[in-house]
XYZ file of C-alpha atoms in Angstrom:
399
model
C 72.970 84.249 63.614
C 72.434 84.561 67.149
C 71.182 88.162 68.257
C 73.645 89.972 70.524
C 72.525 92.701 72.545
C 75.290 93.996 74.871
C 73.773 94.886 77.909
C 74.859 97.999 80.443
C 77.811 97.072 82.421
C 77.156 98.384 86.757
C 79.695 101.243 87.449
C 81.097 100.034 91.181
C 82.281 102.566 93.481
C 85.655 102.409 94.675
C 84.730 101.502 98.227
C 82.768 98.230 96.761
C 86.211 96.908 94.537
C 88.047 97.183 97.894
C 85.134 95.107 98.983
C 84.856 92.463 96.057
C 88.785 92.387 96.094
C 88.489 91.540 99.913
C 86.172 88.403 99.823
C 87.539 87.452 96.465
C 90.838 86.747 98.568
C 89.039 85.210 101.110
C 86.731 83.007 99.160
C 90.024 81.836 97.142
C 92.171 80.712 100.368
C 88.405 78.616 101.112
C 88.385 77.134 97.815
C 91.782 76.408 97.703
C 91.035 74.796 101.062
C 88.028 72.705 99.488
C 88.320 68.511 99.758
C 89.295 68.475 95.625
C 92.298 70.258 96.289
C 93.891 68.751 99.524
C 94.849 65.592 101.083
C 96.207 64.062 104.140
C 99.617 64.133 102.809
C 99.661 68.132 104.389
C 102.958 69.423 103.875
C 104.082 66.556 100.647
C 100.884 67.624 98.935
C 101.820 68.580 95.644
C 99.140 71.025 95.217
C 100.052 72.927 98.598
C 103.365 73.315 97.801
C 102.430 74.990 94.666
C 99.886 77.282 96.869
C 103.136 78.336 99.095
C 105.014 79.336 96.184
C 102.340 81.242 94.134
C 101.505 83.321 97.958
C 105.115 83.264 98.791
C 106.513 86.883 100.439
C 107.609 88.948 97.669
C 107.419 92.489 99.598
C 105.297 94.931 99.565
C 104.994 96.108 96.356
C 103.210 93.413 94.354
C 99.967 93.237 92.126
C 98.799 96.469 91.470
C 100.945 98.016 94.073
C 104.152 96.858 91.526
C 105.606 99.827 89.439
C 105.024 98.499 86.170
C 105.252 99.462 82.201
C 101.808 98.092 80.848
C 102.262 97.446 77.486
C 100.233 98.948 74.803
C 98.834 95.318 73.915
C 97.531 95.218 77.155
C 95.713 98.383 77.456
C 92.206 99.648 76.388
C 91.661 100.778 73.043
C 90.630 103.945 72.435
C 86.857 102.748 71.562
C 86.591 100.879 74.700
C 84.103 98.918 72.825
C 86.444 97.629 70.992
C 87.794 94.901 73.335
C 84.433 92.895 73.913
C 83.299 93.400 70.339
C 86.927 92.054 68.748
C 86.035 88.594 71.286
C 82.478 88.444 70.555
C 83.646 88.639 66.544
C 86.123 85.817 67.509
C 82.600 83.783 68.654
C 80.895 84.570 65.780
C 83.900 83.262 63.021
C 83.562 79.598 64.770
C 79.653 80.091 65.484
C 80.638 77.992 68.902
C 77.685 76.306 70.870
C 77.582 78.425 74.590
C 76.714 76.508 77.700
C 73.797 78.384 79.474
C 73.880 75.741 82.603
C 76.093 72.609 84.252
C 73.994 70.540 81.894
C 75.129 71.645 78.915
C 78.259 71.882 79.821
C 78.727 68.638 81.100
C 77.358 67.339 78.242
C 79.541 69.901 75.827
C 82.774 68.165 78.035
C 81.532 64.540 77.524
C 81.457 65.251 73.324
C 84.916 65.986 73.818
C 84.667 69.773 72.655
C 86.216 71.017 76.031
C 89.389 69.672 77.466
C 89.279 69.176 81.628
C 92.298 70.969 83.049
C 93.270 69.105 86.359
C 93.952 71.500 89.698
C 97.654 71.076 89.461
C 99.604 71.577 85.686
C 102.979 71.260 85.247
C 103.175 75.044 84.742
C 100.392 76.388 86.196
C 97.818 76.050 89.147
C 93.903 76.720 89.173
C 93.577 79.296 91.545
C 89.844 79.343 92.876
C 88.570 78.559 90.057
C 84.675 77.744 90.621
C 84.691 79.819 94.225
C 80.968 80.770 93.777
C 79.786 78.082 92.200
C 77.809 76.776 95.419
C 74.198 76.754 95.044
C 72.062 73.633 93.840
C 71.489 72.417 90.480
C 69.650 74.644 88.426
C 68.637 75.011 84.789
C 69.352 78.080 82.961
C 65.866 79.371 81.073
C 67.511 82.109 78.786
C 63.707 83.304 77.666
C 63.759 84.599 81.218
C 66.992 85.025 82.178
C 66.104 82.609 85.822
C 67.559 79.537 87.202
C 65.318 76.929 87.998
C 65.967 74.421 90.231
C 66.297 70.604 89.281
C 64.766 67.751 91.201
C 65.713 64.236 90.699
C 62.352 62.998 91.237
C 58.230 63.819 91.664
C 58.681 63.136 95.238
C 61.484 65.672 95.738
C 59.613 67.950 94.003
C 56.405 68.068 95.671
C 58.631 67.650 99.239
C 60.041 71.135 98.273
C 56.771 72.468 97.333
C 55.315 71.241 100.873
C 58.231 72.885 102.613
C 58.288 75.683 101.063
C 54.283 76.288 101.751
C 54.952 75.406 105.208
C 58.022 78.069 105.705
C 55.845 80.534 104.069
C 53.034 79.944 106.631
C 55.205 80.160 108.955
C 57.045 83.568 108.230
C 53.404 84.853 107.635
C 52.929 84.441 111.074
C 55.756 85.836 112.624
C 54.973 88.667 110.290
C 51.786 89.411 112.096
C 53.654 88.982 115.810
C 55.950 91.227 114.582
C 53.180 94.019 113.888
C 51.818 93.466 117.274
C 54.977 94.099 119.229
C 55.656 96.959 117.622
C 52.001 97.822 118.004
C 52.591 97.951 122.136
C 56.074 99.029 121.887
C 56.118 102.538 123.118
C 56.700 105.453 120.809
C 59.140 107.075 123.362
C 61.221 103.584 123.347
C 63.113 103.952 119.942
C 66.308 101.576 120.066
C 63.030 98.300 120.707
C 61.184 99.939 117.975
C 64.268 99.950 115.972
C 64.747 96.382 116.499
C 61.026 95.084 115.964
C 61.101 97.426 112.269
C 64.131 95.634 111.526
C 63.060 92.350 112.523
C 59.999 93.538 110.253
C 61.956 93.927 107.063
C 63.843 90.699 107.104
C 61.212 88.464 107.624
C 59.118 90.365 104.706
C 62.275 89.697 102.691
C 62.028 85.915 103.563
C 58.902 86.131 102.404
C 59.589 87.362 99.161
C 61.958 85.013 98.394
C 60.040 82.531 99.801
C 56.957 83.236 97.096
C 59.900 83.958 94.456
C 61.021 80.146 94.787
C 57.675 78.916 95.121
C 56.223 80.487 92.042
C 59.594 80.038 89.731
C 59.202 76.121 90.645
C 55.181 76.362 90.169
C 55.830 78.159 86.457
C 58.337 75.426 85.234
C 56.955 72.402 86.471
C 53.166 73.139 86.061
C 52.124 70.678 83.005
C 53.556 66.950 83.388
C 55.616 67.430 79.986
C 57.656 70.158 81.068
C 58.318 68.580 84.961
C 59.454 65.243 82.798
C 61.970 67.182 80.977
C 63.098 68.806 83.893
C 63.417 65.602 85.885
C 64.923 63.997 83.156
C 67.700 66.633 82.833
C 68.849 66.030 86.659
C 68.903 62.293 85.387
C 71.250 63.086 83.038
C 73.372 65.178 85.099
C 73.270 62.577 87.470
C 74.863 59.759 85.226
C 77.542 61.942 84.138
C 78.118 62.953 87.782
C 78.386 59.038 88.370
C 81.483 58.787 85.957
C 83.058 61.773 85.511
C 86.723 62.227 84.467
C 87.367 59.154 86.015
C 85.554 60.224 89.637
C 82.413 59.707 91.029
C 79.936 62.581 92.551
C 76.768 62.280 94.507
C 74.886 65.443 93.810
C 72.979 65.113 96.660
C 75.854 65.916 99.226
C 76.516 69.802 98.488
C 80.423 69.344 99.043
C 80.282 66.906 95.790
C 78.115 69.044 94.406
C 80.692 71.804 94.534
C 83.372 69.576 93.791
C 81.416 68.274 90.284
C 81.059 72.200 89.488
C 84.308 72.790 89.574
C 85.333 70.026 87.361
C 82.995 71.343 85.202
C 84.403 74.955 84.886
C 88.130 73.595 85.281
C 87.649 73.059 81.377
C 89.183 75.070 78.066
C 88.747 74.482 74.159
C 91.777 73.055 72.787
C 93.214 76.862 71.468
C 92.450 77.905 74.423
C 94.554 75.333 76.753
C 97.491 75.558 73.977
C 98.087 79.459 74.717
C 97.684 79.143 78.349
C 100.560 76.319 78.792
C 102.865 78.456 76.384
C 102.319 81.367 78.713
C 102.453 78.971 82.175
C 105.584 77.241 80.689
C 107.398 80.611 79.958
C 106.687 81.880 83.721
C 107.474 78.825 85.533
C 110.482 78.601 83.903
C 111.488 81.879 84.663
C 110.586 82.148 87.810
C 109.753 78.440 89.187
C 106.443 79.204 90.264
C 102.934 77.656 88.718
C 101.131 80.239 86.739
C 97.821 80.705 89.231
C 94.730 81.003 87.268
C 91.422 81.763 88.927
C 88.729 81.398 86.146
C 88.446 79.400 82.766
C 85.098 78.840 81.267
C 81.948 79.960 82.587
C 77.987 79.122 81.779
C 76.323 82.016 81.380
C 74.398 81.271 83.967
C 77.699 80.814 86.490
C 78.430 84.480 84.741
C 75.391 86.155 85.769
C 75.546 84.868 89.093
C 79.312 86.381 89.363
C 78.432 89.185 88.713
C 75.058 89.631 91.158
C 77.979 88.025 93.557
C 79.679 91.704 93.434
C 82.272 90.607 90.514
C 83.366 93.691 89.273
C 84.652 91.885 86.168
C 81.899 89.676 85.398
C 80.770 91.145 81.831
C 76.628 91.204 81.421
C 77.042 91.304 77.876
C 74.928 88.068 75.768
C 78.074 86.373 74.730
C 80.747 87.231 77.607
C 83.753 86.579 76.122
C 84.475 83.420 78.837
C 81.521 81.596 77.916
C 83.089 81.332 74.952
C 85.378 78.663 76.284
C 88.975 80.555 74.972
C 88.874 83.013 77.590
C 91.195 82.295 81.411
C 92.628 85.264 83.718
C 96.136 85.056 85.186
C 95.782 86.220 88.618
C 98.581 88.772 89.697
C 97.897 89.423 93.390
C 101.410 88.052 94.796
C 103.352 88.797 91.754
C 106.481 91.555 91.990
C 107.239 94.159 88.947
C 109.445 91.643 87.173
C 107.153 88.513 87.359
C 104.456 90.802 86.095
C 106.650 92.432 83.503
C 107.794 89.396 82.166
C 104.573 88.280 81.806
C 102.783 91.114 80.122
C 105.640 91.044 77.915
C 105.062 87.537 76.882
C 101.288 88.055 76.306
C 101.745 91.239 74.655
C 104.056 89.562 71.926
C 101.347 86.558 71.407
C 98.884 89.379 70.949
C 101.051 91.189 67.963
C 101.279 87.986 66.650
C 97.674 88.305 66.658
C 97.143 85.047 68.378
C 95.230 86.524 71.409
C 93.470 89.444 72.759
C 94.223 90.494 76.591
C 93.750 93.015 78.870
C 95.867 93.981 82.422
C 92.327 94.931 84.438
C 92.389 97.160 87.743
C 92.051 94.160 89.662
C 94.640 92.091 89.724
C 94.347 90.108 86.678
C 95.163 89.146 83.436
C 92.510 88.634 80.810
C 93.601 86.903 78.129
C 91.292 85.510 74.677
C 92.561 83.234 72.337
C 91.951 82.962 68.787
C 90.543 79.646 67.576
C 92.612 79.283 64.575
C 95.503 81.776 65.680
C 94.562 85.017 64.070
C 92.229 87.623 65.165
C 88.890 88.455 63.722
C 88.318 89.943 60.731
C 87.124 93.434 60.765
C 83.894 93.090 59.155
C 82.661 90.712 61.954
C 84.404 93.009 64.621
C 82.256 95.724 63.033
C 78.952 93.119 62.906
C 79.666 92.986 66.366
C 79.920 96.686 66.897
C 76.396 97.476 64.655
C 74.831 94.584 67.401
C 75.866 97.169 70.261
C 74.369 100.080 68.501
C 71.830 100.205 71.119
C 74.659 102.547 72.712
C 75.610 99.905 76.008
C 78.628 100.374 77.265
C 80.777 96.764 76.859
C 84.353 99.269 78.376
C 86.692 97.144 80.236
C 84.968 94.813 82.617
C 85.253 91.222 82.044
């Protein structure tokens, strides 16, 4: 059995949710914005309209704003514990394989153990999912917890190296500059000072990140066996990239790139993808608007990265619960009282039939878990997963 150590979740301030819950809004009109999800079509485009009637004016009191009875189901338990440690019990009945990079994952999708959920349902709408996902290919080294960076071949490799050298020399330089001005800046002229210090500290951060890169690439690739199993993972990612889903993606043009990672997280296990359209279908035909859902499964590398993005909800626990591949959160921003009563109520009567566990966070969402074979854990793994947090983490609300 895998070890679990639940890991101590970051207490944000109020100011930085208002923050997160700014760019999150921002960096989901961009995504939704993104080549994948439009075409020239403009106004006839399917997915569009569906965008116009999730954000459509409801008034002012919507998402959190909305007077609304929260359901019992959908609250904290008294052990806030109790939440994570019922999901990571629900991972350790089916002993599921997690995906700790794109590679796996892709591979995980092309054995047919996820199912690809396209941008548009007929209930529902993927809502940003895969906003963050923007940085080159990486593997995930969970002995370290760091992502490495993939390179398709020797050449690009040692290109990257040479650059990086070079930009290093480079900042090094303007480093020492920098001392000198401030050197022969006078002491009585404090705004230039000011300035040059400034100046100072970003290029020393450069720096640093600089020698971070260089020495992360340096570790990984040092003897030829390890840089040929490295190479030959980007390989692999490659040929699935070639043929994937029926569409093709060059992962060396980052909009493709992007576009590939999204597929990738626009995925659900089977149980998973069987609760979600049985909660779409019962909104949209209440209300005739897709059910907008903004994140499915995660690697747990895609996880920690959400979460040193500023995501409030992104659990740092070993197994977060949507690594799992049965986790997805409704998104609630533009929804009135009765869309998100109806829908609470809904989910709150799947979870007494003990199909799923959910929680209405602070921000706007709806986390919801669904039971592999339609019944919650039993107790004695909940509790194996309770004696694995013994450490005394805190795994309260956060997602």
């Amino acid at each position: 059995m895998i070890a679990i150590a639940f890991a101590v979740l970051t207490i944000f301030s109020i100011a930085g949710i208002y923050r997160w819950k700014y760019r999150r809004n921002s960096d989901l009109l961009q995504g939704l914005l993104s080549p994948t999800n439009t075409s020239s079509t403009g106004a006839a485009n399917p997915f569009q309209t569906a965008i116009r009637k999730v954000e459509e004016d409801r008034g002012p009191e919507t998402g959190n704003k909305a007077k609304v009875d929260v359901p019992a189901e959908l609250k904290l338990y008294k052990d806030k514990k109790r939440f994570l440690a019922i999901q990571v019990a629900a991972w350790l009945e089916q002993k599921y394989q997690i995906p700790h990079d794109f590679a796996e994952l892709a591979l995980m999708i092309n054995r047919g153990e996820f199912t690809r959920l396209p941008a548009l349902g007929s209930s529902y709408i993927l809502y940003g999912v895969g906003i963050k996902a923007n940085d080159e290919l990486t593997h995930y080294d969970q002995k370290t917890g760091k992502s490495i960076p993939l390179f398709s071949s020797e050449i690009e490799l040692e290109n990257e190296l040479r650059r990086l050298e070079g930009y290093l020399k480079e900042m090094e330089t303007k480093a020492r500059d920098l001392k000198n001005d401030l050197a022969r800046a006078p002491k009585p002229d404090r705004a230039a000072r000011k300035q040059i210090l400034a100046q100072i500290a970003d290029t020393r951060k450069s720096i640093e990140a600089t020698k971070k890169r260089r020495d992360i690439i340096d570790s990984f690739y040092k003897s030829k066996d390890q840089r040929q199993l490295m190479i030959n993972e980007y390989a692999a990612l490659a040929e699935l990239a070639r043929n994937f889903n029926g569409k093709s993606f060059d992962l060396n043009d980052a909009n493709s790139r992007k576009e590939f990672k999204v597929d990738l997280l626009s995925s659900l296990r089977a149980p998973a993808l069987t609760r979600l359209e049985e909660i779409a279908l019962a909104y949209q035909q209440k209300f005739d608007r897709p059910l907008p859902i903004t994140s499915l499964t995660r690697t747990k590398e895609y996880q920690r990265q959400l979460g040193e993005a500023g995501n409030p909800n992104a659990t740092r626990i070993d197994i977060p619960p949507h690594t799992v591949g049965l986790a997805f959160d409704v998104y609630t921003y533009y929804m009135n009282a009765e869309e998100q009563q109806f829908l609470m109520n809904e989910i709150a009567r799947l979870k007494r039939e003990g199909r799923v566990e959910a929680l209405r966070e602070n921000r706007n969402h709806i986390h919801v878990f669904a039971f592999a074979d339609g019944h919650p854990p039993s107790e004695t793994l909940i509790r194996e997963a309770f004696a694995k947090a013994a450490s005394g983490a805190n795994i309260g609300e956060e997602q």
